[in-house]
Amino acid sequence: MKIAVIGKGGREQALVETLADSPEKPQLFSFPSSDAILQTAQPIPAHDLDELILWMKDHQIDLCVAGEESYLVKGEGLANRCAAVGIPCWGPPKESAQLEASKQFAKEFLMRHGIPTGRAVAVQDREAALKAIDSHYPTVLKFDGLAAGKGVAVCMNAEQAEDFLDEVFVAKRFGPGRLLVEEYLTGPEISIFAAVCDDRYLILCPARDYKRLKDGDEGPNTGGMGAVASRRLTDSETLHLIEKTIVAPTVAGLCADKLPYRGFLYFGLMLTPDGPKVIEYNCRFGDPECEAVMPLLRGDLAGFCLAGARGEFKPELISFEDGWSVCCIIASAGYPASSHSGDTIHGLQNCSARVFHCGTKRVGDSWQTAGGRVLAIVATGDTLDAARKSAHAEAAKIDFAGSQRRSDIAYRNV
Ligand code: AMP
Ligand code: GLY
């Protein structure tokens, strides 16, 4: 079996390594890839989506697995292009990936199908935004497009709101686009993942990520500074409620709206005093949640994804271990406002945990930073305490100039 995995971060390395472990021992290929992924997969010599599709067709790729969201909505869409040449793709077509790419599309979908979520209004400019906020703080402002996890601002006061409005409408930091003004919700957050195959789904191991840069959930939002995953993260009553009020109606809604879906679907939820509510959908696995969840997966991920991409749902092929998994991210200097490349990473050889590379480059015998989030250090254990102690201890062995890491991952909000 030949599998191409699309993406280049820690999530894709975790997917590649888990797929490679499948009983059939598939051959793995990667685009656009990274030096770390190329330790397990072979490179696909393509420069863009056109070349990628041609290469996959010429090399008789059996399955394309979408890691990163951008390809799902770029051009005609990765899954759409795969379908056109008969390659099964684990990842939804462009029209369905709007659930992630457009916050307004997602909000209308949620409202249409009666799925619990915060109230929101879409606005086109600064004045309309201020009118919609109507001096009610805290408020939540969301840029209506892909912004690598950085297009959302939770504003506690007018000053913060005006700063973000300037970024969106004056500096146009995320490009052109609308803004959603959303009701501020409170409660613990949880990331729920489902593998969706048309009208069927399997809920995978839940996780929690830590989006703020600094300890105590302080500092700016990031792509994620760490994660904890376990089947025991939620009690069965809450999980049942999430399935009944959110997951099942979402899958039924996709079918009703004729939005085809085969792939991972990520529900970013808040467990509010009024029950679980959807904060966002993502049409792929979470990053860094994937790095935490994959080490708990048992069975045949390659067989599961291949069958699913062909429309055959085979939940019996995978399961999740009972223990805990903790992922600590080490980010580069300046992240998330900027990032620093070319710093030599020390201590990797002393680290006995799993290490997934989010943004690194191999230079001779050493590894250097090459991005905002640099490394994901992951440890598993039978207990939460064993997993988190080990993840933090192993992450502490790694060092580079200006490295940033949270020390409360899996200690706070579990
Ligand atoms: P998102 O990119 O939509 O996941 O938002 C990033 C983060 O902003 C979330 O993980 C939440 O912590 C926070 N957030 C988003 N929407 C809301 C909301 N309606 N109320 C409170 N916090 C929110
Ligand atoms: N961990 C957040 C995300 O993947 O969007």
JSON list of N, CA and C and ligand atoms in Angstrom, two decimals, residues 103 118 140 142 149-154 182-186 189 209 211-212 221 266 268 270 279-280 282, ligand 1:
[
{"chain": "A", "resi": 103, "resn": "LYS", "atom": "N", "xyz": [-15.64, 30.98, 9.13]},
{"chain": "A", "resi": 103, "resn": "LYS", "atom": "CA", "xyz": [-16.33, 30.97, 10.43]},
{"chain": "A", "resi": 103, "resn": "LYS", "atom": "C", "xyz": [-17.82, 31.27, 10.24]},
{"chain": "A", "resi": 118, "resn": "GLY", "atom": "N", "xyz": [-22.19, 29.69, 20.37]},
{"chain": "A", "resi": 118, "resn": "GLY", "atom": "CA", "xyz": [-22.39, 31.07, 20.80]},
{"chain": "A", "resi": 118, "resn": "GLY", "atom": "C", "xyz": [-23.11, 31.86, 19.71]},
{"chain": "A", "resi": 140, "resn": "VAL", "atom": "N", "xyz": [-15.88, 38.35, 21.70]},
{"chain": "A", "resi": 140, "resn": "VAL", "atom": "CA", "xyz": [-14.94, 37.52, 20.93]},
{"chain": "A", "resi": 140, "resn": "VAL", "atom": "C", "xyz": [-15.01, 37.92, 19.46]},
{"chain": "A", "resi": 142, "resn": "LYS", "atom": "N", "xyz": [-13.69, 37.18, 15.58]},
{"chain": "A", "resi": 142, "resn": "LYS", "atom": "CA", "xyz": [-13.10, 36.10, 14.78]},
{"chain": "A", "resi": 142, "resn": "LYS", "atom": "C", "xyz": [-13.01, 36.50, 13.32]},
{"chain": "A", "resi": 149, "resn": "GLY", "atom": "N", "xyz": [-4.81, 29.66, 13.36]},
{"chain": "A", "resi": 149, "resn": "GLY", "atom": "CA", "xyz": [-5.13, 29.70, 14.79]},
{"chain": "A", "resi": 149, "resn": "GLY", "atom": "C", "xyz": [-4.92, 31.06, 15.43]},
{"chain": "A", "resi": 150, "resn": "LYS", "atom": "N", "xyz": [-4.64, 32.09, 14.62]},
{"chain": "A", "resi": 150, "resn": "LYS", "atom": "CA", "xyz": [-4.33, 33.39, 15.21]},
{"chain": "A", "resi": 150, "resn": "LYS", "atom": "C", "xyz": [-5.38, 34.45, 14.90]},
{"chain": "A", "resi": 151, "resn": "GLY", "atom": "N", "xyz": [-6.47, 34.07, 14.25]},
{"chain": "A", "resi": 151, "resn": "GLY", "atom": "CA", "xyz": [-7.47, 35.03, 13.82]},
{"chain": "A", "resi": 151, "resn": "GLY", "atom": "C", "xyz": [-8.58, 35.28, 14.82]},
{"chain": "A", "resi": 152, "resn": "VAL", "atom": "N", "xyz": [-8.38, 34.85, 16.08]},
{"chain": "A", "resi": 152, "resn": "VAL", "atom": "CA", "xyz": [-9.42, 35.02, 17.09]},
{"chain": "A", "resi": 152, "resn": "VAL", "atom": "C", "xyz": [-8.89, 35.86, 18.24]},
{"chain": "A", "resi": 153, "resn": "ALA", "atom": "N", "xyz": [-9.66, 36.84, 18.66]},
{"chain": "A", "resi": 153, "resn": "ALA", "atom": "CA", "xyz": [-9.27, 37.63, 19.82]},
{"chain": "A", "resi": 153, "resn": "ALA", "atom": "C", "xyz": [-10.40, 37.63, 20.84]},
{"chain": "A", "resi": 154, "resn": "VAL", "atom": "N", "xyz": [-10.07, 37.21, 22.06]},
{"chain": "A", "resi": 154, "resn": "VAL", "atom": "CA", "xyz": [-11.01, 37.32, 23.16]},
{"chain": "A", "resi": 154, "resn": "VAL", "atom": "C", "xyz": [-10.69, 38.66, 23.83]},
{"chain": "A", "resi": 182, "resn": "GLU", "atom": "N", "xyz": [-18.73, 37.50, 18.30]},
{"chain": "A", "resi": 182, "resn": "GLU", "atom": "CA", "xyz": [-19.38, 36.34, 18.92]},
{"chain": "A", "resi": 182, "resn": "GLU", "atom": "C", "xyz": [-19.55, 36.51, 20.43]},
{"chain": "A", "resi": 183, "resn": "GLU", "atom": "N", "xyz": [-20.61, 35.92, 20.90]},
{"chain": "A", "resi": 183, "resn": "GLU", "atom": "CA", "xyz": [-20.90, 35.90, 22.34]},
{"chain": "A", "resi": 183, "resn": "GLU", "atom": "C", "xyz": [-19.74, 35.24, 23.09]},
{"chain": "A", "resi": 184, "resn": "TYR", "atom": "N", "xyz": [-19.35, 35.82, 24.20]},
{"chain": "A", "resi": 184, "resn": "TYR", "atom": "CA", "xyz": [-18.27, 35.27, 25.03]},
{"chain": "A", "resi": 184, "resn": "TYR", "atom": "C", "xyz": [-18.82, 34.12, 25.87]},
{"chain": "A", "resi": 185, "resn": "LEU", "atom": "N", "xyz": [-18.22, 32.96, 25.73]},
{"chain": "A", "resi": 185, "resn": "LEU", "atom": "CA", "xyz": [-18.66, 31.77, 26.48]},
{"chain": "A", "resi": 185, "resn": "LEU", "atom": "C", "xyz": [-17.63, 31.44, 27.54]},
{"chain": "A", "resi": 186, "resn": "THR", "atom": "N", "xyz": [-18.05, 30.74, 28.57]},
{"chain": "A", "resi": 186, "resn": "THR", "atom": "CA", "xyz": [-17.08, 30.34, 29.60]},
{"chain": "A", "resi": 186, "resn": "THR", "atom": "C", "xyz": [-17.20, 28.84, 29.88]},
{"chain": "A", "resi": 189, "resn": "GLU", "atom": "N", "xyz": [-12.42, 23.94, 27.98]},
{"chain": "A", "resi": 189, "resn": "GLU", "atom": "CA", "xyz": [-12.47, 23.57, 26.55]},
{"chain": "A", "resi": 189, "resn": "GLU", "atom": "C", "xyz": [-12.02, 22.14, 26.37]},
{"chain": "A", "resi": 209, "resn": "ASP", "atom": "N", "xyz": [-6.15, 21.07, 24.37]},
{"chain": "A", "resi": 209, "resn": "ASP", "atom": "CA", "xyz": [-4.91, 21.77, 24.03]},
{"chain": "A", "resi": 209, "resn": "ASP", "atom": "C", "xyz": [-4.80, 23.05, 24.82]},
{"chain": "A", "resi": 211, "resn": "LYS", "atom": "N", "xyz": [-3.85, 26.81, 24.35]},
{"chain": "A", "resi": 211, "resn": "LYS", "atom": "CA", "xyz": [-3.67, 27.73, 23.23]},
{"chain": "A", "resi": 211, "resn": "LYS", "atom": "C", "xyz": [-2.84, 28.96, 23.59]},
{"chain": "A", "resi": 212, "resn": "ARG", "atom": "N", "xyz": [-2.87, 29.36, 24.85]},
{"chain": "A", "resi": 212, "resn": "ARG", "atom": "CA", "xyz": [-2.13, 30.57, 25.21]},
{"chain": "A", "resi": 212, "resn": "ARG", "atom": "C", "xyz": [-0.65, 30.29, 25.34]},
{"chain": "A", "resi": 221, "resn": "ASN", "atom": "N", "xyz": [-2.86, 34.09, 22.10]},
{"chain": "A", "resi": 221, "resn": "ASN", "atom": "CA", "xyz": [-3.23, 32.78, 21.54]},
{"chain": "A", "resi": 221, "resn": "ASN", "atom": "C", "xyz": [-2.14, 32.33, 20.58]},
{"chain": "A", "resi": 266, "resn": "TYR", "atom": "N", "xyz": [-12.78, 17.78, 13.57]},
{"chain": "A", "resi": 266, "resn": "TYR", "atom": "CA", "xyz": [-12.35, 18.23, 14.90]},
{"chain": "A", "resi": 266, "resn": "TYR", "atom": "C", "xyz": [-13.39, 19.21, 15.42]},
{"chain": "A", "resi": 268, "resn": "GLY", "atom": "N", "xyz": [-13.99, 21.81, 18.28]},
{"chain": "A", "resi": 268, "resn": "GLY", "atom": "CA", "xyz": [-13.45, 22.59, 19.40]},
{"chain": "A", "resi": 268, "resn": "GLY", "atom": "C", "xyz": [-14.64, 23.00, 20.25]},
{"chain": "A", "resi": 270, "resn": "MET", "atom": "N", "xyz": [-16.63, 24.09, 24.08]},
{"chain": "A", "resi": 270, "resn": "MET", "atom": "CA", "xyz": [-16.54, 24.65, 25.42]},
{"chain": "A", "resi": 270, "resn": "MET", "atom": "C", "xyz": [-17.64, 24.03, 26.24]},
{"chain": "A", "resi": 279, "resn": "ILE", "atom": "N", "xyz": [-17.21, 25.83, 19.57]},
{"chain": "A", "resi": 279, "resn": "ILE", "atom": "CA", "xyz": [-16.42, 27.04, 19.37]},
{"chain": "A", "resi": 279, "resn": "ILE", "atom": "C", "xyz": [-15.96, 27.09, 17.91]},
{"chain": "A", "resi": 280, "resn": "GLU", "atom": "N", "xyz": [-15.55, 25.94, 17.41]},
{"chain": "A", "resi": 280, "resn": "GLU", "atom": "CA", "xyz": [-15.09, 25.88, 16.01]},
{"chain": "A", "resi": 280, "resn": "GLU", "atom": "C", "xyz": [-15.07, 24.44, 15.52]},
{"chain": "A", "resi": 282, "resn": "ASN", "atom": "N", "xyz": [-12.77, 22.08, 12.79]},
{"chain": "A", "resi": 282, "resn": "ASN", "atom": "CA", "xyz": [-11.61, 22.00, 11.91]},
{"chain": "A", "resi": 282, "resn": "ASN", "atom": "C", "xyz": [-11.73, 20.71, 11.12]},
{"chain": "B", "resi": 1, "resn": "AMP", "atom": "P1", "xyz": [-10.80, 29.30, 17.75]},
{"chain": "B", "resi": 1, "resn": "AMP", "atom": "O1", "xyz": [-9.67, 29.62, 16.83]},
{"chain": "B", "resi": 1, "resn": "AMP", "atom": "O2", "xyz": [-12.15, 29.58, 17.20]},
{"chain": "B", "resi": 1, "resn": "AMP", "atom": "O3", "xyz": [-10.65, 27.93, 18.34]},
{"chain": "B", "resi": 1, "resn": "AMP", "atom": "O4", "xyz": [-10.60, 30.23, 19.03]},
{"chain": "B", "resi": 1, "resn": "AMP", "atom": "C1", "xyz": [-9.39, 30.27, 19.75]},
{"chain": "B", "resi": 1, "resn": "AMP", "atom": "C2", "xyz": [-9.67, 30.34, 21.22]},
{"chain": "B", "resi": 1, "resn": "AMP", "atom": "O5", "xyz": [-10.41, 31.51, 21.52]},
{"chain": "B", "resi": 1, "resn": "AMP", "atom": "C3", "xyz": [-10.53, 29.20, 21.75]},
{"chain": "B", "resi": 1, "resn": "AMP", "atom": "O6", "xyz": [-9.81, 28.06, 22.01]},
{"chain": "B", "resi": 1, "resn": "AMP", "atom": "C4", "xyz": [-11.11, 29.83, 22.97]},
{"chain": "B", "resi": 1, "resn": "AMP", "atom": "O7", "xyz": [-10.19, 29.76, 24.05]},
{"chain": "B", "resi": 1, "resn": "AMP", "atom": "C5", "xyz": [-11.31, 31.25, 22.59]},
{"chain": "B", "resi": 1, "resn": "AMP", "atom": "N1", "xyz": [-12.69, 31.44, 22.13]},
{"chain": "B", "resi": 1, "resn": "AMP", "atom": "C6", "xyz": [-13.18, 31.26, 20.89]},
{"chain": "B", "resi": 1, "resn": "AMP", "atom": "N2", "xyz": [-14.50, 31.52, 20.84]},
{"chain": "B", "resi": 1, "resn": "AMP", "atom": "C7", "xyz": [-14.86, 31.86, 22.10]},
{"chain": "B", "resi": 1, "resn": "AMP", "atom": "C8", "xyz": [-16.09, 32.26, 22.71]},
{"chain": "B", "resi": 1, "resn": "AMP", "atom": "N3", "xyz": [-17.23, 32.37, 22.00]},
{"chain": "B", "resi": 1, "resn": "AMP", "atom": "N4", "xyz": [-16.07, 32.56, 24.03]},
{"chain": "B", "resi": 1, "resn": "AMP", "atom": "C9", "xyz": [-14.94, 32.50, 24.74]},
{"chain": "B", "resi": 1, "resn": "AMP", "atom": "N5", "xyz": [-13.74, 32.13, 24.24]},
{"chain": "B", "resi": 1, "resn": "AMP", "atom": "C10", "xyz": [-13.69, 31.82, 22.93]}
]
